[in-house]
Amino acid sequence: MRAALFVTCVNDALYPRTGIAVVRLLERLGVEVDFPAGQSCCGQPQYNTGYRHEAEPLVRRTAAAFDGYPYVVTPSGSCAAMIREHYPRIGRKAAAEGRGAELAEAAASLAPRVYELTEFLVDVLGVTDVGAYFPHTVTYHPSCHGLRGLGLGDRPRRLLAAVGGLELVELPGAEECCGFGGTFAVKNPAVSAAMGADKIASATATGAAVLCGADNSCLAHLDGILRRRGAPLRALHLAEILAATEEEAPL
Amino acid sequence: MPAFPEAAKDAVGDEVLRANLRHATHTIRDKRARAVAELADWELLRAAGKAVKDQTLRHLDRYLLQLEESVTAAGGVVHWAADAEEANRIVTGLVRATGEREVVKVKSMATQEIGLNEALEAAGIAAYETDLAELIVQLGRDRPSHILVPAIHRNRAEIRDIFEAEMGSWGRAAPAGLGDDPRELAEAARLHLREKFLRAKVAVSGANFMVAETGTMVVFESEGNGRMCLTLPDTLISVVGIEKVVPTFRDLEIFLQTLPRSSTAERMNPYTTMWTGTTDGDGPSAFHLVLLDNGRTDTLADEVGRQALRCIRCSACLNVCPVYERAGGHAYGSVYPGPIGAILSPQLRGTGSEIDASLPYASTLCGACYEVCPVAIDIPEVLVHLRERVVQGGPVTREGIRVRIRPARGHAAERAAMRAARHLLDHPCALRAGERLLARARRLRPRRLPGPGRAWTDSRELPELPAEPFRDWWARERGGRGSLGDTEGRGDRGDTGDRGDVGDRGDRRDRGGRT
Ligand code: SF4
């Protein structure tokens, strides 16, 4: 099977390790991974901040970059939700405003082909045990767009629970937003930081060594607070845990 | 009123307030979840509520005229108020005509929205709030901060202090040695209010629903104080937003199930009072219904934003909102706080003021509000829609006229940054060069950023910058497959190849630049 990786702009520039982990993981599971370099950003920061017109060229670019791929996999619930939920909406609005139907068609065609990593693993590849080994205590924060936007349910936790050596502990108040929210983090810094601090407090109270998530933007916010406070917990993307094996140097 | 971020900042720093809010919202949200889980057909009820409201809104003119006819036939008088000023003038005139100088009120958000108490006071008429939480707010010379529990920001000790200090100057004083036990506090309020109920000749109320076919007004409540207001005085004046109408009596069946469970986590609210016009020898002998528009028909004209008018004011969205929980209700600068306030106020009042332009940004778009809303208002969708209105401007309806508004001020730098980012992201060559520059500068990484970036670094570290971006790693490790190297990507070239053969196309395309 062949799948295209949509690495996302955040992972590309700031968290390449996540992208590398996805490639290693998928290849280990027998998937041929393609990386169309015409991709960049899904346009979520623009769209969510109200700049829908600025997002349109990025919608066009993303749709074109993945044109023809039956499976597009991304290690970000929020970017997957952006494409699945909002691309068709942006396309329809552009058409209604007289900017042609071609964007609407491209957006509608891409939307159903995009999979968040855990969906791709569980639903398409049909695996929950990916042969990973990670001998640490882990707690999982389900980011809002994955949880409510995509309805990922317990897929990420099932994948984690099957990892060798890993002890999964439940995060109290897991479903509560971490306070990142894209530009919310800088537009409402006081509330954002307070929400992040509460999330860190519940994660720390679990006694876990690793705070795992499936969205590096939320993790950047949480990790930023963790490091500022010198908390004894590290934030790690789910893909990196699933890619880790006993043979490779442990993370 | 300052913009939301500043107002919220104060609340975030207030430890007592945050503890009060956290305790109250978490308790009610857990109870609500249990109450809702008891109903196997919750999702169907939710869909039904949404459908009834949408269908009513679609034909609002017709249902309002039908309502007017039914109310009139039942002995009531209907008044139409286009805005707050007109509504206040009507109510003040009606009270004056009775010759009375005081009125009792049962909680009505519509009258708070229009500032009726202040208008009455200016006309020399005293208005007494009789809902327990409203009473606390009024005695404390405070503002409500929650739809259902307007004094949610107060704890028991604070309430005791307010009762002790203020009740005497409004009427019957608090009993000596009042403690902060809920029973004692409720008893003090009961004694204080009973005196008012028995004396009042005029009452002002709101309503949860108005039934078009019968002209019946409906109030759901927990305390019974509303029922006293609605039945004891001679004259009853109800001020109700025009979106509260439902077509038939039978439609109430849906909301009798969804409203109590969503709001107070009760299977059934303790008191449901219905009144239809007037009846000889029973209840008020004069009934006036003031139908309030105040921005509602303008809101109705907006295809995306109009769903806010489905709201049945259950406050479930407030209780699950993590932003409301930290910022408190006052930061929203309106009687409608929380997620619903963030989409309703900027529509009813327009996005012209600082606070209204900032409200659509008072959310992380986490979606918890949408998930709990019993009439399925897609609050995140409306938030993004209103953000667009704030930064891009566009067509809106104001006082019935279609106008094009300009973007709100203060977004020039942000707009420039969004454009620059878009330009960079739409040109992978430039993006790659930028990423490489960033990687090279990783040792220079500052701990504090200047400008808007400070908002990040004030409380968070920046991410560690990697030695190379992903696309460089890919080109190095897997360069033979799938990478376009430095070309601008398929999208720019309008490539139309064989759709079924992705792999080959990828290979052909990639090797084209390299081998
Ligand atoms: S928006 Fe929905 S959840 Fe919020 S108060 Fe209105 S009906 Fe309740």
JSON list of C-alpha atoms in Angstrom, two decimals, chain B residues 350-453:
[
{"chain": "B", "resi": 350, "resn": "GLY", "atom": "CA", "xyz": [-22.65, 44.61, 16.05]},
{"chain": "B", "resi": 351, "resn": "THR", "atom": "CA", "xyz": [-18.88, 44.21, 16.07]},
{"chain": "B", "resi": 352, "resn": "GLY", "atom": "CA", "xyz": [-18.14, 47.92, 16.34]},
{"chain": "B", "resi": 353, "resn": "SER", "atom": "CA", "xyz": [-16.93, 48.14, 19.94]},
{"chain": "B", "resi": 354, "resn": "GLU", "atom": "CA", "xyz": [-13.66, 46.76, 21.31]},
{"chain": "B", "resi": 355, "resn": "ILE", "atom": "CA", "xyz": [-15.37, 44.17, 23.47]},
{"chain": "B", "resi": 356, "resn": "ASP", "atom": "CA", "xyz": [-17.68, 42.97, 20.68]},
{"chain": "B", "resi": 357, "resn": "ALA", "atom": "CA", "xyz": [-14.79, 42.68, 18.21]},
{"chain": "B", "resi": 358, "resn": "SER", "atom": "CA", "xyz": [-12.82, 40.64, 20.74]},
{"chain": "B", "resi": 359, "resn": "LEU", "atom": "CA", "xyz": [-15.61, 38.23, 21.76]},
{"chain": "B", "resi": 360, "resn": "PRO", "atom": "CA", "xyz": [-15.39, 35.94, 18.72]},
{"chain": "B", "resi": 361, "resn": "TYR", "atom": "CA", "xyz": [-11.77, 35.30, 19.76]},
{"chain": "B", "resi": 362, "resn": "ALA", "atom": "CA", "xyz": [-12.71, 34.35, 23.32]},
{"chain": "B", "resi": 363, "resn": "SER", "atom": "CA", "xyz": [-12.57, 30.66, 22.47]},
{"chain": "B", "resi": 364, "resn": "THR", "atom": "CA", "xyz": [-10.06, 27.97, 21.60]},
{"chain": "B", "resi": 365, "resn": "LEU", "atom": "CA", "xyz": [-12.64, 26.40, 19.26]},
{"chain": "B", "resi": 366, "resn": "CYS", "atom": "CA", "xyz": [-12.39, 23.25, 21.34]},
{"chain": "B", "resi": 367, "resn": "GLY", "atom": "CA", "xyz": [-15.96, 22.34, 20.46]},
{"chain": "B", "resi": 368, "resn": "ALA", "atom": "CA", "xyz": [-17.17, 21.36, 23.95]},
{"chain": "B", "resi": 369, "resn": "CYS", "atom": "CA", "xyz": [-20.00, 23.92, 23.70]},
{"chain": "B", "resi": 370, "resn": "TYR", "atom": "CA", "xyz": [-21.32, 22.48, 20.46]},
{"chain": "B", "resi": 371, "resn": "GLU", "atom": "CA", "xyz": [-21.23, 19.00, 21.89]},
{"chain": "B", "resi": 372, "resn": "VAL", "atom": "CA", "xyz": [-23.49, 19.85, 24.85]},
{"chain": "B", "resi": 373, "resn": "CYS", "atom": "CA", "xyz": [-25.86, 22.33, 23.19]},
{"chain": "B", "resi": 374, "resn": "PRO", "atom": "CA", "xyz": [-29.39, 20.85, 23.30]},
{"chain": "B", "resi": 375, "resn": "VAL", "atom": "CA", "xyz": [-30.36, 22.65, 20.09]},
{"chain": "B", "resi": 376, "resn": "ALA", "atom": "CA", "xyz": [-27.06, 21.85, 18.33]},
{"chain": "B", "resi": 377, "resn": "ILE", "atom": "CA", "xyz": [-25.83, 25.37, 17.74]},
{"chain": "B", "resi": 378, "resn": "ASP", "atom": "CA", "xyz": [-22.46, 25.02, 16.00]},
{"chain": "B", "resi": 379, "resn": "ILE", "atom": "CA", "xyz": [-20.85, 27.72, 18.13]},
{"chain": "B", "resi": 380, "resn": "PRO", "atom": "CA", "xyz": [-17.31, 27.20, 16.73]},
{"chain": "B", "resi": 381, "resn": "GLU", "atom": "CA", "xyz": [-18.64, 27.65, 13.21]},
{"chain": "B", "resi": 382, "resn": "VAL", "atom": "CA", "xyz": [-20.32, 30.93, 14.14]},
{"chain": "B", "resi": 383, "resn": "LEU", "atom": "CA", "xyz": [-17.21, 32.10, 16.00]},
{"chain": "B", "resi": 384, "resn": "VAL", "atom": "CA", "xyz": [-15.04, 31.64, 12.92]},
{"chain": "B", "resi": 385, "resn": "HIS", "atom": "CA", "xyz": [-17.70, 33.30, 10.80]},
{"chain": "B", "resi": 386, "resn": "LEU", "atom": "CA", "xyz": [-17.73, 36.32, 13.11]},
{"chain": "B", "resi": 387, "resn": "ARG", "atom": "CA", "xyz": [-13.93, 36.44, 13.23]},
{"chain": "B", "resi": 388, "resn": "GLU", "atom": "CA", "xyz": [-14.05, 36.78, 9.48]},
{"chain": "B", "resi": 389, "resn": "ARG", "atom": "CA", "xyz": [-16.46, 39.66, 9.85]},
{"chain": "B", "resi": 390, "resn": "VAL", "atom": "CA", "xyz": [-14.11, 41.34, 12.33]},
{"chain": "B", "resi": 391, "resn": "VAL", "atom": "CA", "xyz": [-10.94, 41.09, 10.26]},
{"chain": "B", "resi": 392, "resn": "GLN", "atom": "CA", "xyz": [-12.29, 41.10, 6.71]},
{"chain": "B", "resi": 393, "resn": "GLY", "atom": "CA", "xyz": [-15.49, 43.09, 7.05]},
{"chain": "B", "resi": 394, "resn": "GLY", "atom": "CA", "xyz": [-18.28, 42.19, 4.64]},
{"chain": "B", "resi": 395, "resn": "PRO", "atom": "CA", "xyz": [-22.03, 42.35, 4.24]},
{"chain": "B", "resi": 396, "resn": "VAL", "atom": "CA", "xyz": [-24.23, 42.52, 7.36]},
{"chain": "B", "resi": 397, "resn": "THR", "atom": "CA", "xyz": [-27.76, 43.62, 8.09]},
{"chain": "B", "resi": 398, "resn": "ARG", "atom": "CA", "xyz": [-28.11, 46.54, 10.51]},
{"chain": "B", "resi": 399, "resn": "GLU", "atom": "CA", "xyz": [-31.55, 47.85, 11.39]},
{"chain": "B", "resi": 400, "resn": "GLY", "atom": "CA", "xyz": [-32.98, 46.01, 8.49]},
{"chain": "B", "resi": 401, "resn": "ILE", "atom": "CA", "xyz": [-30.62, 47.45, 5.91]},
{"chain": "B", "resi": 402, "resn": "ARG", "atom": "CA", "xyz": [-27.95, 45.45, 4.11]},
{"chain": "B", "resi": 403, "resn": "VAL", "atom": "CA", "xyz": [-24.65, 47.25, 4.57]},
{"chain": "B", "resi": 404, "resn": "ARG", "atom": "CA", "xyz": [-21.02, 46.41, 3.96]},
{"chain": "B", "resi": 405, "resn": "ILE", "atom": "CA", "xyz": [-18.90, 46.88, 7.06]},
{"chain": "B", "resi": 406, "resn": "ARG", "atom": "CA", "xyz": [-15.20, 47.57, 7.07]},
{"chain": "B", "resi": 407, "resn": "PRO", "atom": "CA", "xyz": [-12.74, 45.43, 9.01]},
{"chain": "B", "resi": 408, "resn": "ALA", "atom": "CA", "xyz": [-12.47, 46.36, 12.69]},
{"chain": "B", "resi": 409, "resn": "ARG", "atom": "CA", "xyz": [-9.54, 48.57, 13.56]},
{"chain": "B", "resi": 410, "resn": "GLY", "atom": "CA", "xyz": [-6.37, 47.25, 15.16]},
{"chain": "B", "resi": 411, "resn": "HIS", "atom": "CA", "xyz": [-5.81, 44.24, 12.92]},
{"chain": "B", "resi": 412, "resn": "ALA", "atom": "CA", "xyz": [-3.41, 45.80, 10.39]},
{"chain": "B", "resi": 413, "resn": "ALA", "atom": "CA", "xyz": [-0.27, 44.15, 11.77]},
{"chain": "B", "resi": 414, "resn": "GLU", "atom": "CA", "xyz": [-2.01, 40.81, 12.10]},
{"chain": "B", "resi": 415, "resn": "ARG", "atom": "CA", "xyz": [-3.36, 41.01, 8.59]},
{"chain": "B", "resi": 416, "resn": "ALA", "atom": "CA", "xyz": [0.11, 41.82, 7.24]},
{"chain": "B", "resi": 417, "resn": "ALA", "atom": "CA", "xyz": [1.57, 38.87, 9.15]},
{"chain": "B", "resi": 418, "resn": "MET", "atom": "CA", "xyz": [-1.14, 36.52, 7.85]},
{"chain": "B", "resi": 419, "resn": "ARG", "atom": "CA", "xyz": [-0.47, 37.68, 4.31]},
{"chain": "B", "resi": 420, "resn": "ALA", "atom": "CA", "xyz": [3.28, 37.28, 4.68]},
{"chain": "B", "resi": 421, "resn": "ALA", "atom": "CA", "xyz": [2.84, 33.81, 6.16]},
{"chain": "B", "resi": 422, "resn": "ARG", "atom": "CA", "xyz": [0.47, 32.84, 3.40]},
{"chain": "B", "resi": 423, "resn": "HIS", "atom": "CA", "xyz": [2.93, 34.03, 0.79]},
{"chain": "B", "resi": 424, "resn": "LEU", "atom": "CA", "xyz": [5.75, 32.04, 2.36]},
{"chain": "B", "resi": 425, "resn": "LEU", "atom": "CA", "xyz": [3.60, 28.93, 2.75]},
{"chain": "B", "resi": 426, "resn": "ASP", "atom": "CA", "xyz": [2.41, 29.15, -0.81]},
{"chain": "B", "resi": 427, "resn": "HIS", "atom": "CA", "xyz": [5.98, 29.14, -2.15]},
{"chain": "B", "resi": 428, "resn": "PRO", "atom": "CA", "xyz": [7.78, 26.00, -0.98]},
{"chain": "B", "resi": 429, "resn": "CYS", "atom": "CA", "xyz": [11.15, 27.30, -2.24]},
{"chain": "B", "resi": 430, "resn": "ALA", "atom": "CA", "xyz": [10.93, 30.33, -0.02]},
{"chain": "B", "resi": 431, "resn": "LEU", "atom": "CA", "xyz": [9.51, 28.22, 2.79]},
{"chain": "B", "resi": 432, "resn": "ARG", "atom": "CA", "xyz": [12.41, 25.83, 2.59]},
{"chain": "B", "resi": 433, "resn": "ALA", "atom": "CA", "xyz": [14.92, 28.66, 2.56]},
{"chain": "B", "resi": 434, "resn": "GLY", "atom": "CA", "xyz": [13.21, 30.17, 5.59]},
{"chain": "B", "resi": 435, "resn": "GLU", "atom": "CA", "xyz": [13.24, 26.85, 7.45]},
{"chain": "B", "resi": 436, "resn": "ARG", "atom": "CA", "xyz": [16.94, 26.41, 6.74]},
{"chain": "B", "resi": 437, "resn": "LEU", "atom": "CA", "xyz": [17.68, 29.89, 7.97]},
{"chain": "B", "resi": 438, "resn": "LEU", "atom": "CA", "xyz": [15.73, 29.10, 11.13]},
{"chain": "B", "resi": 439, "resn": "ALA", "atom": "CA", "xyz": [17.66, 25.86, 11.61]},
{"chain": "B", "resi": 440, "resn": "ARG", "atom": "CA", "xyz": [20.94, 27.69, 11.21]},
{"chain": "B", "resi": 441, "resn": "ALA", "atom": "CA", "xyz": [19.94, 30.33, 13.72]},
{"chain": "B", "resi": 442, "resn": "ARG", "atom": "CA", "xyz": [18.87, 27.76, 16.33]},
{"chain": "B", "resi": 443, "resn": "ARG", "atom": "CA", "xyz": [21.63, 28.67, 18.75]},
{"chain": "B", "resi": 444, "resn": "LEU", "atom": "CA", "xyz": [20.49, 32.29, 18.76]},
{"chain": "B", "resi": 445, "resn": "ARG", "atom": "CA", "xyz": [17.05, 31.31, 19.99]},
{"chain": "B", "resi": 446, "resn": "PRO", "atom": "CA", "xyz": [15.87, 34.04, 22.34]},
{"chain": "B", "resi": 447, "resn": "ARG", "atom": "CA", "xyz": [14.10, 33.25, 25.60]},
{"chain": "B", "resi": 448, "resn": "ARG", "atom": "CA", "xyz": [11.77, 36.21, 25.20]},
{"chain": "B", "resi": 449, "resn": "LEU", "atom": "CA", "xyz": [10.25, 37.29, 21.93]},
{"chain": "B", "resi": 450, "resn": "PRO", "atom": "CA", "xyz": [9.43, 40.90, 21.09]},
{"chain": "B", "resi": 451, "resn": "GLY", "atom": "CA", "xyz": [6.01, 42.17, 19.92]},
{"chain": "B", "resi": 452, "resn": "PRO", "atom": "CA", "xyz": [3.03, 39.82, 19.89]},
{"chain": "B", "resi": 453, "resn": "GLY", "atom": "CA", "xyz": [5.38, 36.86, 20.40]}
]
